[in-house]
Amino acid sequence: MKRAGPLITLFAGLLLGLFMLSLNATTGEPAPPSLDRSTASPASPTSPAASPPVQPRVPAVRSPSPTPPPDAKYAGRTQDDRASVAITLRKGKAVAYYCDGRSQEAWLRGDVAADGSMRLRSRTGATLDGTVDEDGVDGTVTVQNAGHPFTAARAAKPAGVYRATTEVRGTKVDGGWIVLQNGRQVGIVNRDGEPAAAPPIDPGTGAVTIDGEQVTARPVTP
């Protein structure tokens, strides 16, 4: 009967433990708090990324547009001294007159490039290729497939090129004159398309008498 004592004591202890557990469940006493490792610590505030400094806008530097040669007049002779050439430049345009004083002439027009080069043309197919610089114009006039190299120096009034287009006694008259720097004149008058040597003009007034009638020749500009 002595062996039953320890068993009774063990059994009583188990009952007491079960009673205490049931008591905690009925009273709702919270269990001891535990550390939640999933809770992250609040992130430390970070400063916003610094913006790159604004670079001042530098305006593009544009090279100045090239300008054509200045307005001027030029007059001269061909290398073979058989004809005269006069050229007038104005605002990048050019007009030229080639005249041998007998039967061959050509009126030419065109543009002058910023580098001074020019290629002028006439209605009849004549051309003038030349280059202007500070001293004058060097080039070649081609008339009826024949080239005529020339040199024309800068000219001051009254030197230059003149023209008169009118009607005299029922005849259509078209006259052209070149006045050189030394006063020499070369010109042709066409009467209904028939060329002939022109009478001299007064460079100061442009007055000229054609077939007994006075007309006025005026400077030619582009």
mmCIF file of N, CA, C and O in Angstrom, residues 95-158:
data_model
loop_
_atom_site.group_PDB
_atom_site.id
_atom_site.type_symbol
_atom_site.label_atom_id
_atom_site.label_comp_id
_atom_site.label_asym_id
_atom_site.label_seq_id
_atom_site.Cartn_x
_atom_site.Cartn_y
_atom_site.Cartn_z
ATOM 1 N N VAL A 95 24.833 95.194 -115.100
ATOM 2 C CA VAL A 95 24.491 95.353 -116.505
ATOM 3 C C VAL A 95 25.776 95.721 -117.239
ATOM 4 O O VAL A 95 26.584 96.503 -116.717
ATOM 5 N N ALA A 96 25.964 95.139 -118.413
ATOM 6 C CA ALA A 96 27.191 95.377 -119.164
ATOM 7 C C ALA A 96 26.854 95.623 -120.633
ATOM 8 O O ALA A 96 25.822 95.160 -121.152
ATOM 9 N N TYR A 97 27.736 96.370 -121.281
ATOM 10 C CA TYR A 97 27.573 96.654 -122.707
ATOM 11 C C TYR A 97 28.899 96.411 -123.393
ATOM 12 O O TYR A 97 29.934 96.969 -123.002
ATOM 13 N N TYR A 98 28.861 95.568 -124.407
ATOM 14 C CA TYR A 98 30.023 95.302 -125.251
ATOM 15 C C TYR A 98 29.755 95.941 -126.598
ATOM 16 O O TYR A 98 28.676 95.750 -127.189
ATOM 17 N N CYS A 99 30.707 96.721 -127.107
ATOM 18 C CA CYS A 99 30.473 97.451 -128.349
ATOM 19 C C CYS A 99 31.796 97.646 -129.096
ATOM 20 O O CYS A 99 32.794 98.084 -128.502
ATOM 21 N N ASP A 100 31.768 97.338 -130.401
ATOM 22 C CA ASP A 100 32.975 97.576 -131.201
ATOM 23 C C ASP A 100 32.885 98.880 -131.990
ATOM 24 O O ASP A 100 33.812 99.240 -132.733
ATOM 25 N N GLY A 101 31.748 99.607 -131.858
ATOM 26 C CA GLY A 101 31.598 100.891 -132.519
ATOM 27 C C GLY A 101 31.259 100.808 -133.990
ATOM 28 O O GLY A 101 31.169 101.852 -134.665
ATOM 29 N N ARG A 102 31.050 99.597 -134.532
ATOM 30 C CA ARG A 102 30.764 99.454 -135.964
ATOM 31 C C ARG A 102 29.478 98.641 -136.192
ATOM 32 O O ARG A 102 28.489 99.182 -136.690
ATOM 33 N N SER A 103 29.536 97.378 -135.792
ATOM 34 C CA SER A 103 28.377 96.529 -136.086
ATOM 35 C C SER A 103 28.079 95.488 -135.003
ATOM 36 O O SER A 103 27.012 94.868 -135.041
ATOM 37 N N GLN A 104 28.986 95.289 -134.086
ATOM 38 C CA GLN A 104 28.806 94.216 -133.101
ATOM 39 C C GLN A 104 28.635 94.790 -131.701
ATOM 40 O O GLN A 104 29.467 95.583 -131.236
ATOM 41 N N GLU A 105 27.577 94.373 -131.026
ATOM 42 C CA GLU A 105 27.304 94.844 -129.675
ATOM 43 C C GLU A 105 26.546 93.760 -128.911
ATOM 44 O O GLU A 105 25.999 92.819 -129.507
ATOM 45 N N ALA A 106 26.486 93.921 -127.596
ATOM 46 C CA ALA A 106 25.720 92.997 -126.761
ATOM 47 C C ALA A 106 25.405 93.670 -125.432
ATOM 48 O O ALA A 106 26.294 94.247 -124.790
ATOM 49 N N TRP A 107 24.131 93.589 -125.032
ATOM 50 C CA TRP A 107 23.698 94.042 -123.711
ATOM 51 C C TRP A 107 23.553 92.811 -122.831
ATOM 52 O O TRP A 107 22.859 91.852 -123.214
ATOM 53 N N LEU A 108 24.191 92.839 -121.683
ATOM 54 C CA LEU A 108 24.214 91.652 -120.815
ATOM 55 C C LEU A 108 23.797 92.036 -119.399
ATOM 56 O O LEU A 108 24.117 93.134 -118.923
ATOM 57 N N ARG A 109 23.130 91.105 -118.740
ATOM 58 C CA ARG A 109 22.671 91.335 -117.364
ATOM 59 C C ARG A 109 22.842 90.061 -116.536
ATOM 60 O O ARG A 109 22.895 88.949 -117.078
ATOM 61 N N GLY A 110 22.899 90.256 -115.209
ATOM 62 C CA GLY A 110 22.990 89.097 -114.324
ATOM 63 C C GLY A 110 23.326 89.514 -112.904
ATOM 64 O O GLY A 110 23.339 90.703 -112.562
ATOM 65 N N ASP A 111 23.601 88.509 -112.067
ATOM 66 C CA ASP A 111 23.913 88.732 -110.652
ATOM 67 C C ASP A 111 25.422 88.749 -110.431
ATOM 68 O O ASP A 111 26.194 88.144 -111.191
ATOM 69 N N VAL A 112 25.801 89.402 -109.329
ATOM 70 C CA VAL A 112 27.198 89.423 -108.897
ATOM 71 C C VAL A 112 27.277 88.684 -107.571
ATOM 72 O O VAL A 112 26.571 89.022 -106.617
ATOM 73 N N ALA A 113 28.098 87.653 -107.492
ATOM 74 C CA ALA A 113 28.226 86.861 -106.265
ATOM 75 C C ALA A 113 29.023 87.627 -105.216
ATOM 76 O O ALA A 113 29.697 88.624 -105.497
ATOM 77 N N ALA A 114 28.945 87.124 -103.972
ATOM 78 C CA ALA A 114 29.650 87.785 -102.879
ATOM 79 C C ALA A 114 31.164 87.769 -103.074
ATOM 80 O O ALA A 114 31.866 88.653 -102.581
ATOM 81 N N ASP A 115 31.670 86.765 -103.792
ATOM 82 C CA ASP A 115 33.114 86.709 -104.028
ATOM 83 C C ASP A 115 33.539 87.566 -105.219
ATOM 84 O O ASP A 115 34.709 87.564 -105.606
ATOM 85 N N GLY A 116 32.590 88.301 -105.815
ATOM 86 C CA GLY A 116 32.908 89.185 -106.925
ATOM 87 C C GLY A 116 32.773 88.554 -108.293
ATOM 88 O O GLY A 116 32.937 89.240 -109.315
ATOM 89 N N SER A 117 32.462 87.272 -108.350
ATOM 90 C CA SER A 117 32.327 86.622 -109.655
ATOM 91 C C SER A 117 30.969 86.946 -110.259
ATOM 92 O O SER A 117 29.984 87.171 -109.553
ATOM 93 N N MET A 118 30.916 86.966 -111.563
ATOM 94 C CA MET A 118 29.660 87.257 -112.272
ATOM 95 C C MET A 118 29.628 86.496 -113.577
ATOM 96 O O MET A 118 30.659 86.229 -114.197
ATOM 97 N N ARG A 119 28.414 86.108 -113.952
ATOM 98 C CA ARG A 119 28.184 85.514 -115.271
ATOM 99 C C ARG A 119 26.934 86.172 -115.834
ATOM 100 O O ARG A 119 25.813 85.886 -115.393
ATOM 101 N N LEU A 120 27.139 87.041 -116.802
ATOM 102 C CA LEU A 120 26.053 87.804 -117.387
ATOM 103 C C LEU A 120 25.681 87.212 -118.745
ATOM 104 O O LEU A 120 26.513 86.603 -119.423
ATOM 105 N N ARG A 121 24.415 87.423 -119.125
ATOM 106 C CA ARG A 121 23.926 86.888 -120.394
ATOM 107 C C ARG A 121 23.130 87.940 -121.147
ATOM 108 O O ARG A 121 22.532 88.831 -120.543
ATOM 109 N N SER A 122 23.101 87.777 -122.450
ATOM 110 C CA SER A 122 22.272 88.646 -123.290
ATOM 111 C C SER A 122 21.125 87.822 -123.870
ATOM 112 O O SER A 122 21.134 86.585 -123.832
ATOM 113 N N ARG A 123 20.158 88.506 -124.452
ATOM 114 C CA ARG A 123 19.023 87.816 -125.065
ATOM 115 C C ARG A 123 19.432 87.066 -126.325
ATOM 116 O O ARG A 123 18.738 86.145 -126.766
ATOM 117 N N THR A 124 20.550 87.451 -126.901
ATOM 118 C CA THR A 124 21.001 86.809 -128.129
ATOM 119 C C THR A 124 22.023 85.700 -127.896
ATOM 120 O O THR A 124 22.567 85.148 -128.852
ATOM 121 N N GLY A 125 22.307 85.388 -126.619
ATOM 122 C CA GLY A 125 23.208 84.283 -126.313
ATOM 123 C C GLY A 125 24.628 84.670 -125.972
ATOM 124 O O GLY A 125 25.460 83.803 -125.659
ATOM 125 N N ALA A 126 24.952 85.948 -125.989
ATOM 126 C CA ALA A 126 26.292 86.381 -125.579
ATOM 127 C C ALA A 126 26.438 86.222 -124.067
ATOM 128 O O ALA A 126 25.456 86.271 -123.319
ATOM 129 N N THR A 127 27.670 86.030 -123.607
ATOM 130 C CA THR A 127 27.936 85.866 -122.177
ATOM 131 C C THR A 127 29.130 86.719 -121.767
ATOM 132 O O THR A 127 29.999 87.048 -122.588
ATOM 133 N N LEU A 128 29.138 87.071 -120.499
ATOM 134 C CA LEU A 128 30.290 87.759 -119.894
ATOM 135 C C LEU A 128 30.618 87.042 -118.600
ATOM 136 O O LEU A 128 29.781 86.963 -117.695
ATOM 137 N N ASP A 129 31.818 86.513 -118.515
ATOM 138 C CA ASP A 129 32.317 85.888 -117.287
ATOM 139 C C ASP A 129 33.446 86.755 -116.750
ATOM 140 O O ASP A 129 34.442 86.988 -117.452
ATOM 141 N N GLY A 130 33.287 87.231 -115.523
ATOM 142 C CA GLY A 130 34.302 88.114 -114.972
ATOM 143 C C GLY A 130 34.344 88.081 -113.463
ATOM 144 O O GLY A 130 33.505 87.460 -112.811
ATOM 145 N N THR A 131 35.328 88.768 -112.920
ATOM 146 C CA THR A 131 35.503 88.886 -111.476
ATOM 147 C C THR A 131 35.866 90.322 -111.146
ATOM 148 O O THR A 131 36.786 90.895 -111.760
ATOM 149 N N VAL A 132 35.147 90.881 -110.173
ATOM 150 C CA VAL A 132 35.401 92.259 -109.777
ATOM 151 C C VAL A 132 36.209 92.272 -108.488
ATOM 152 O O VAL A 132 35.992 91.447 -107.584
ATOM 153 N N ASP A 133 37.172 93.174 -108.375
ATOM 154 C CA ASP A 133 37.920 93.370 -107.137
ATOM 155 C C ASP A 133 38.023 94.881 -106.890
ATOM 156 O O ASP A 133 37.298 95.670 -107.487
ATOM 157 N N GLU A 134 38.933 95.287 -106.029
ATOM 158 C CA GLU A 134 39.040 96.695 -105.669
ATOM 159 C C GLU A 134 39.465 97.566 -106.853
ATOM 160 O O GLU A 134 39.130 98.758 -106.907
ATOM 161 N N ASP A 135 40.204 96.996 -107.792
ATOM 162 C CA ASP A 135 40.745 97.791 -108.883
ATOM 163 C C ASP A 135 39.878 97.803 -110.127
ATOM 164 O O ASP A 135 39.888 98.776 -110.890
ATOM 165 N N GLY A 136 39.139 96.737 -110.381
ATOM 166 C CA GLY A 136 38.357 96.685 -111.608
ATOM 167 C C GLY A 136 37.778 95.312 -111.851
ATOM 168 O O GLY A 136 37.635 94.495 -110.935
ATOM 169 N N VAL A 137 37.461 95.067 -113.111
ATOM 170 C CA VAL A 137 36.865 93.800 -113.526
ATOM 171 C C VAL A 137 37.732 93.191 -114.614
ATOM 172 O O VAL A 137 38.105 93.868 -115.589
ATOM 173 N N ASP A 138 38.064 91.927 -114.449
ATOM 174 C CA ASP A 138 38.764 91.155 -115.481
ATOM 175 C C ASP A 138 37.834 90.035 -115.928
ATOM 176 O O ASP A 138 37.186 89.377 -115.096
ATOM 177 N N GLY A 139 37.756 89.812 -117.224
ATOM 178 C CA GLY A 139 36.870 88.753 -117.686
ATOM 179 C C GLY A 139 36.958 88.559 -119.175
ATOM 180 O O GLY A 139 37.882 89.029 -119.854
ATOM 181 N N THR A 140 35.929 87.857 -119.683
ATOM 182 C CA THR A 140 35.850 87.552 -121.106
ATOM 183 C C THR A 140 34.405 87.692 -121.564
ATOM 184 O O THR A 140 33.493 87.163 -120.921
ATOM 185 N N VAL A 141 34.217 88.413 -122.653
ATOM 186 C CA VAL A 141 32.914 88.493 -123.303
ATOM 187 C C VAL A 141 32.936 87.555 -124.501
ATOM 188 O O VAL A 141 33.865 87.600 -125.324
ATOM 189 N N THR A 142 31.918 86.721 -124.596
ATOM 190 C CA THR A 142 31.806 85.800 -125.721
ATOM 191 C C THR A 142 30.614 86.205 -126.575
ATOM 192 O O THR A 142 29.465 86.175 -126.110
ATOM 193 N N VAL A 143 30.891 86.602 -127.805
ATOM 194 C CA VAL A 143 29.859 87.052 -128.747
ATOM 195 C C VAL A 143 30.004 86.259 -130.033
ATOM 196 O O VAL A 143 31.105 86.190 -130.608
ATOM 197 N N GLN A 144 28.921 85.631 -130.458
ATOM 198 C CA GLN A 144 28.927 84.808 -131.667
ATOM 199 C C GLN A 144 30.067 83.783 -131.624
ATOM 200 O O GLN A 144 30.837 83.634 -132.584
ATOM 201 N N ASN A 145 30.161 83.132 -130.476
ATOM 202 C CA ASN A 145 31.126 82.047 -130.253
ATOM 203 C C ASN A 145 32.576 82.500 -130.269
ATOM 204 O O ASN A 145 33.497 81.658 -130.323
ATOM 205 N N ALA A 146 32.818 83.789 -130.205
ATOM 206 C CA ALA A 146 34.190 84.306 -130.155
ATOM 207 C C ALA A 146 34.423 84.974 -128.806
ATOM 208 O O ALA A 146 33.635 85.832 -128.378
ATOM 209 N N GLY A 147 35.493 84.585 -128.105
ATOM 210 C CA GLY A 147 35.805 85.154 -126.804
ATOM 211 C C GLY A 147 36.682 86.384 -126.915
ATOM 212 O O GLY A 147 37.622 86.429 -127.722
ATOM 213 N N HIS A 148 36.377 87.377 -126.091
ATOM 214 C CA HIS A 148 37.129 88.630 -126.097
ATOM 215 C C HIS A 148 37.530 88.977 -124.664
ATOM 216 O O HIS A 148 36.745 89.582 -123.927
ATOM 217 N N PRO A 149 38.749 88.618 -124.242
ATOM 218 C CA PRO A 149 39.203 88.993 -122.892
ATOM 219 C C PRO A 149 39.281 90.512 -122.763
ATOM 220 O O PRO A 149 39.618 91.220 -123.726
ATOM 221 N N PHE A 150 38.988 91.008 -121.571
ATOM 222 C CA PHE A 150 38.983 92.455 -121.367
ATOM 223 C C PHE A 150 39.399 92.784 -119.941
ATOM 224 O O PHE A 150 39.381 91.935 -119.043
ATOM 225 N N THR A 151 39.724 94.051 -119.742
ATOM 226 C CA THR A 151 39.978 94.610 -118.416
ATOM 227 C C THR A 151 39.262 95.951 -118.340
ATOM 228 O O THR A 151 39.427 96.801 -119.225
ATOM 229 N N ALA A 152 38.460 96.120 -117.275
ATOM 230 C CA ALA A 152 37.707 97.370 -117.093
ATOM 231 C C ALA A 152 38.051 97.948 -115.731
ATOM 232 O O ALA A 152 37.912 97.276 -114.706
ATOM 233 N N ALA A 153 38.509 99.195 -115.728
ATOM 234 C CA ALA A 153 38.880 99.860 -114.477
ATOM 235 C C ALA A 153 37.686 100.620 -113.906
ATOM 236 O O ALA A 153 36.731 100.952 -114.623
ATOM 237 N N ARG A 154 37.766 100.909 -112.613
ATOM 238 C CA ARG A 154 36.701 101.683 -111.975
ATOM 239 C C ARG A 154 36.594 103.049 -112.648
ATOM 240 O O ARG A 154 37.611 103.677 -112.966
ATOM 241 N N ALA A 155 35.363 103.466 -112.852
ATOM 242 C CA ALA A 155 35.119 104.707 -113.588
ATOM 243 C C ALA A 155 34.242 105.643 -112.775
ATOM 244 O O ALA A 155 33.393 105.204 -111.999
ATOM 245 N N ALA A 156 34.462 106.935 -112.962
ATOM 246 C CA ALA A 156 33.635 107.954 -112.327
ATOM 247 C C ALA A 156 32.919 108.749 -113.418
ATOM 248 O O ALA A 156 33.376 108.826 -114.564
ATOM 249 N N LYS A 157 31.789 109.310 -113.050
ATOM 250 C CA LYS A 157 31.019 110.110 -114.004
ATOM 251 C C LYS A 157 31.897 111.204 -114.621
ATOM 252 O O LYS A 157 32.708 111.796 -113.897
ATOM 253 N N PRO A 158 31.809 111.415 -115.938
ATOM 254 C CA PRO A 158 30.779 110.923 -116.859
ATOM 255 C C PRO A 158 31.071 109.592 -117.525
ATOM 256 O O PRO A 158 30.301 109.165 -118.401
#
